[in-house]
CSV table of C-alpha atoms in Angstrom, one decimal:
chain,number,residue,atom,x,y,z
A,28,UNK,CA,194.5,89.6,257.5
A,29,UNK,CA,192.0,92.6,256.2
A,30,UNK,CA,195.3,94.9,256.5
A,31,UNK,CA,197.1,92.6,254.0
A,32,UNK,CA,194.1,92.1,251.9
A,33,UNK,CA,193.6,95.8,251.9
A,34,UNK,CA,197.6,96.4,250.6
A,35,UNK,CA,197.1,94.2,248.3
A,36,UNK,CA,194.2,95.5,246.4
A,37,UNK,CA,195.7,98.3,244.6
A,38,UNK,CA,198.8,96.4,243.8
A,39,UNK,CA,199.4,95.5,240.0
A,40,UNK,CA,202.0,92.8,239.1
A,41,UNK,CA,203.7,93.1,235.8
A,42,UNK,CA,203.1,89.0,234.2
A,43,UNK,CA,205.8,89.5,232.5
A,44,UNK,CA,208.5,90.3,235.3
A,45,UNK,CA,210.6,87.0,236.8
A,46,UNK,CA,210.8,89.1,240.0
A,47,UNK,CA,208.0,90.8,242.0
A,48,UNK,CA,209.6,94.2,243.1
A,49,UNK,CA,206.4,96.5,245.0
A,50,UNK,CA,206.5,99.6,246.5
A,51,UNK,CA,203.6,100.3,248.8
A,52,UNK,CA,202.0,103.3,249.5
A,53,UNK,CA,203.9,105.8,252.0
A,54,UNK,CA,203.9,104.5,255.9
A,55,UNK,CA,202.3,100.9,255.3
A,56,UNK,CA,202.4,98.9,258.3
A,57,UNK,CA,206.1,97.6,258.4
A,58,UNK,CA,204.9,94.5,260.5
A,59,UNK,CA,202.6,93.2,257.5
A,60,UNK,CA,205.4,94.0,254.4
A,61,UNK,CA,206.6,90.7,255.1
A,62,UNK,CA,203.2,88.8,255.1
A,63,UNK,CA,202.6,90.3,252.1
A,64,UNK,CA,205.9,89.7,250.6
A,65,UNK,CA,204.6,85.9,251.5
A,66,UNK,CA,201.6,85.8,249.9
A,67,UNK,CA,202.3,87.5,246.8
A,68,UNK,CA,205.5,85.0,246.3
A,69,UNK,CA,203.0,82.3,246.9
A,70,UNK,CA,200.2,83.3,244.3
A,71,UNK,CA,203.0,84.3,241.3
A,72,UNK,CA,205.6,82.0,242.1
A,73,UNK,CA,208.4,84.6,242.4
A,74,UNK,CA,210.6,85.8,244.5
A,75,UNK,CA,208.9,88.8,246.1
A,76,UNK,CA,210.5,91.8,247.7
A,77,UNK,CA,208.1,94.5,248.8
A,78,UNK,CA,209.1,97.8,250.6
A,79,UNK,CA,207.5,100.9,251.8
A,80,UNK,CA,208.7,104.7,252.3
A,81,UNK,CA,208.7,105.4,255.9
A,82,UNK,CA,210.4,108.6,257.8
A,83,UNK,CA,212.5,109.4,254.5
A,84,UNK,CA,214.1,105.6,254.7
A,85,UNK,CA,212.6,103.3,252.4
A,86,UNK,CA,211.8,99.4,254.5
A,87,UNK,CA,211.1,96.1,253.3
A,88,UNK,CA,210.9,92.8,253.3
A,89,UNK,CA,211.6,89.7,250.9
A,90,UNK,CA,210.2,86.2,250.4
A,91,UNK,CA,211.4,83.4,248.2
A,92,UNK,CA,209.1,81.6,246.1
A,93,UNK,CA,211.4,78.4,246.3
A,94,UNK,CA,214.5,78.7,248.5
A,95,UNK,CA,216.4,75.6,247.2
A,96,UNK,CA,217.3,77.9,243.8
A,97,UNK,CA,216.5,81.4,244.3
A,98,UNK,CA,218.3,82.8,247.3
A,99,UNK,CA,216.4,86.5,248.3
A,100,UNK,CA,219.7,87.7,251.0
A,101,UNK,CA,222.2,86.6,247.9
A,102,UNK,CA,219.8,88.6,245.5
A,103,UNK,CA,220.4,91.5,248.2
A,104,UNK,CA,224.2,90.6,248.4
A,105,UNK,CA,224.5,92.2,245.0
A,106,UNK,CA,223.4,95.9,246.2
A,107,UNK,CA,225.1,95.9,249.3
A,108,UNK,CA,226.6,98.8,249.0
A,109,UNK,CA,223.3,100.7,248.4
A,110,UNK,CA,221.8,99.3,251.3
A,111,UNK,CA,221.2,101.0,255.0
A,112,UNK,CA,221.1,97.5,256.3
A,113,UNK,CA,219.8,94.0,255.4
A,114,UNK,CA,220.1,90.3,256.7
A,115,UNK,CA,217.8,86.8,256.2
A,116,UNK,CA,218.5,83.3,254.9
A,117,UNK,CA,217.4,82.1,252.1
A,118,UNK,CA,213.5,82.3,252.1
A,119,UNK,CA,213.2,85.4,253.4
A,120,UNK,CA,215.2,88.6,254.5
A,121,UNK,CA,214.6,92.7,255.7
A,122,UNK,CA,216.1,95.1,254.0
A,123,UNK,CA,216.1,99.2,254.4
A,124,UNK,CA,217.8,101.9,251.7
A,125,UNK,CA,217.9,105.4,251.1
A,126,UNK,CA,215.2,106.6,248.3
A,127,UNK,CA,217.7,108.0,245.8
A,128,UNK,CA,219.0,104.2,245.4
A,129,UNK,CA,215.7,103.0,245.0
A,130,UNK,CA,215.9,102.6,240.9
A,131,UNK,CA,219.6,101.4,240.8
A,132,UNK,CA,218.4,98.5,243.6
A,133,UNK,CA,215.0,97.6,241.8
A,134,UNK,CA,217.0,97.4,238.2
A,135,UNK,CA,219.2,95.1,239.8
A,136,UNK,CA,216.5,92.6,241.3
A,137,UNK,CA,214.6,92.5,238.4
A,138,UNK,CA,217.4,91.5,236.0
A,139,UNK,CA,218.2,88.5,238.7
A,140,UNK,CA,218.8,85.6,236.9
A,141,UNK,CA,216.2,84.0,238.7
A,142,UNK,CA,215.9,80.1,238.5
A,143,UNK,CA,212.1,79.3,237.2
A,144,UNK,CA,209.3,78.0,239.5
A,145,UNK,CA,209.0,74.6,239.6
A,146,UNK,CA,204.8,73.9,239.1
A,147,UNK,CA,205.7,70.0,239.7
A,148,UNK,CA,203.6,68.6,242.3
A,149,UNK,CA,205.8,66.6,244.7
A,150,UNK,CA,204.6,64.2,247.2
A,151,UNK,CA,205.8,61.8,249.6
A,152,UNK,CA,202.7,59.2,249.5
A,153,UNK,CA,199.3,58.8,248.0
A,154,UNK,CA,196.9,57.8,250.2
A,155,UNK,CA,192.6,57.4,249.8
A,156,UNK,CA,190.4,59.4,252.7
A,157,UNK,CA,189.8,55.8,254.4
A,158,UNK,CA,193.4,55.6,255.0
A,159,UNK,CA,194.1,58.9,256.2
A,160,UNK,CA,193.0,58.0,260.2
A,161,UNK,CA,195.7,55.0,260.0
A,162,UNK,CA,198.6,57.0,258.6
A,163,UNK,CA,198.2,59.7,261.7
A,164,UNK,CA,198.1,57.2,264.3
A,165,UNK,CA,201.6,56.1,262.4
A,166,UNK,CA,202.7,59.7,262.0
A,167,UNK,CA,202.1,60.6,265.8
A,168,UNK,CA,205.0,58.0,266.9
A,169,UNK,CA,207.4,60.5,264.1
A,170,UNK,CA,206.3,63.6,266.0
A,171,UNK,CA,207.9,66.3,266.3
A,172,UNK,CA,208.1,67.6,262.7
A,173,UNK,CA,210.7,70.7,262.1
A,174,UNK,CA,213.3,71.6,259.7
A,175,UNK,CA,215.5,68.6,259.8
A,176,UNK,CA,212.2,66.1,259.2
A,177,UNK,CA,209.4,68.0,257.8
A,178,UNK,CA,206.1,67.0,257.6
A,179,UNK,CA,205.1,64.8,254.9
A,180,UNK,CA,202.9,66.1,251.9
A,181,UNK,CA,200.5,63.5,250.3
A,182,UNK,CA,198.4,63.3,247.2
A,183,UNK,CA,194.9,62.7,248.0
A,184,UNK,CA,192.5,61.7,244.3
A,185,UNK,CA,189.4,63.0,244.6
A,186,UNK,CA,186.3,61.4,243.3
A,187,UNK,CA,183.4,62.7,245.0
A,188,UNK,CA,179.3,61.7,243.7
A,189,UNK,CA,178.6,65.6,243.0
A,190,UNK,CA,179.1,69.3,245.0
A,191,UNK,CA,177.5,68.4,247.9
A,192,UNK,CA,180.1,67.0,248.8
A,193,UNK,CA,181.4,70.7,249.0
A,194,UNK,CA,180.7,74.1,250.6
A,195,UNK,CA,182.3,76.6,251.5
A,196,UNK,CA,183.1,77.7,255.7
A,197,UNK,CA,184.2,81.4,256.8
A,198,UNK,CA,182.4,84.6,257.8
A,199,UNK,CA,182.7,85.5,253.8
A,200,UNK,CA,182.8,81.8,252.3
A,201,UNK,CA,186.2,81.9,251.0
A,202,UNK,CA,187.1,78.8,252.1
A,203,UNK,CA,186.6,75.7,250.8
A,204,UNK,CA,185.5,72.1,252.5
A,205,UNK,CA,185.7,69.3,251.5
A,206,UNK,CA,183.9,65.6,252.8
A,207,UNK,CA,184.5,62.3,251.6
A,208,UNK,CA,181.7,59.5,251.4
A,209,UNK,CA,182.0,56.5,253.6
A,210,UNK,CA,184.5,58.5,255.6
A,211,UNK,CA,185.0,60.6,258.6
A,212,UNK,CA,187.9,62.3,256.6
A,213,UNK,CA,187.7,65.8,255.2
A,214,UNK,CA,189.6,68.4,253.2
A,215,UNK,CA,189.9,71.9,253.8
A,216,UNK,CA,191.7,74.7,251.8
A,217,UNK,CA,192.2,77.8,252.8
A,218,UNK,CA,191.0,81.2,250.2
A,219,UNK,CA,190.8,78.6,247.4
A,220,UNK,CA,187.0,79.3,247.1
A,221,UNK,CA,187.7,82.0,243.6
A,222,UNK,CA,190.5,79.5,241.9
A,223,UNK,CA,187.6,76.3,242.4
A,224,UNK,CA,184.9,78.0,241.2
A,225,UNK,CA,187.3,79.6,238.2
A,226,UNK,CA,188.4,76.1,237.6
A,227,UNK,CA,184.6,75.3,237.4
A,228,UNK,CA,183.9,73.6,240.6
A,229,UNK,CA,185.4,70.4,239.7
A,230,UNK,CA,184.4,66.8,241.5
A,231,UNK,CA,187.3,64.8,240.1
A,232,UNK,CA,191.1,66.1,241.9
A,233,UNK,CA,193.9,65.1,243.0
A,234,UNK,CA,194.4,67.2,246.4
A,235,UNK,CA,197.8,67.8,247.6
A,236,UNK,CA,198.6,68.7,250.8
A,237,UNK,CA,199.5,67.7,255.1
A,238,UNK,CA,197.3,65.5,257.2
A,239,UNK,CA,196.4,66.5,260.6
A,240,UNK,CA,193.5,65.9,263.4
A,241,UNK,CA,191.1,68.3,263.4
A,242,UNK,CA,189.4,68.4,267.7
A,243,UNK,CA,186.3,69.4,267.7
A,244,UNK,CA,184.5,68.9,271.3
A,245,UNK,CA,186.9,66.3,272.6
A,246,UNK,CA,186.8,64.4,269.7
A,247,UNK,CA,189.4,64.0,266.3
A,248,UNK,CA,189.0,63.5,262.8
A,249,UNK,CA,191.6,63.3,260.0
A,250,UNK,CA,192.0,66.2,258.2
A,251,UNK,CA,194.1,66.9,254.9
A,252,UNK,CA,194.9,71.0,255.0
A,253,UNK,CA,195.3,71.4,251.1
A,254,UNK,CA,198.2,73.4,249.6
A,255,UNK,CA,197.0,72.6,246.4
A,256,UNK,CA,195.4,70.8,243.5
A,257,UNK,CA,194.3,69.4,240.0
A,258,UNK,CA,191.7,68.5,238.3
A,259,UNK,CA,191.5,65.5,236.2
């Protein structure tokens, strides 16, 4: 995680590209290009493809921001012949080149006809905190959860009596917590510390996100991970 946060420090993304197309400084870690790829997909919503020079070959990796429209190996498809090698499925793929193709391969990425990110918030349910504990018991008999029945995202509103109903949990706070009155339930969302606060530290939100139990010395709660969320 500090290696990823350190990469992407010094990284500048143009707002006005469809495409996120990075070149990281000379020998980054090959194993975290494709976390980083990740991350930076997930905070633009764009299909990301970030690659690094290493032993005179340049290396990469590529995430899609939505794999249902934009395809990253089928983006690759269309500079096959100027790749050493490449492979992946839709949300994500490696690829490697030689550095003198490096400007016909990044022209061609960036004028992708990229299909738009869809900010909709999709759910499957909307359910209060003092339902959550009912809805596990149910979603324990569904177990297990994969590709072919994926785990159910629910919309959670948000009405809390005032922040201290919030803190924030992690060695540097950057995570937030959230607990609900009259309930054993909580929320918890992961780096969202900086967008609450910018969003001034609202009490009113719909949460979006997965319920699972949270064990803490033998014993569960019901806990809704957040992916995301808006104020209201």
């Amino acid at each position: 995680k500090k290696i990823v946060e350190a990469m992407m420090s010094p990284i500048t993304i143009d707002p006005f590209d469809k495409v996120n197309v990075i070149r990281t400084p000379e020998n980054s870690p090959a194993g975290c290009l494709g976390l980083l790829a990740g991350k930076i997909a997930e905070e633009t919503g764009r299909p990301t493809f970030v690659y690094s020079l290493e032993n005179g070959i340049c290396k990469g990796s590529a995430r899609s921001d939505d794999e249902r429209f934009n395809h990253v190996k089928q983006m690759l498809d269309g500079v096959k012949d100027y790749l050493i090698s490449y492979g992946g499925h839709p949300g994500a793929a490696g690829f490697s080149f030689a550095p003198e193709n490096e400007l016909t391969i990044r022209n061609h990425l960036l004028q992708y006809p990229v299909t738009p990110h869809d900010t909709t918030q999709y759910y499957d349910l909307q359910i209060t905190p003092q339902e959550a504990e009912e809805v596990l018991q149910l979603m324990d008999v569904c177990e297990p959860f994969g590709k072919a029945m994926e785990k159910p995202v629910f919309c959670m509103p948000c009405h809390l009596t005032g922040p201290e109903n919030i803190r924030y949990m992690g060695a540097t706070g950057d995570h937030l917590s959230i607990s609900f009155p009259r309930t054993e339930c909580r929320a918890v969302g992961f780096s969202l510390r900086e967008q609450y606060k910018k969003d001034g530290c609202p009490i009113h939100m719909n949460l979006y996100g997965q319920l699972g139990w949270n064990w803490y010395r033998g014993e569960k709660r019901p806990q809704l991970l957040i992916k995301d969320y808006e104020k209201y």
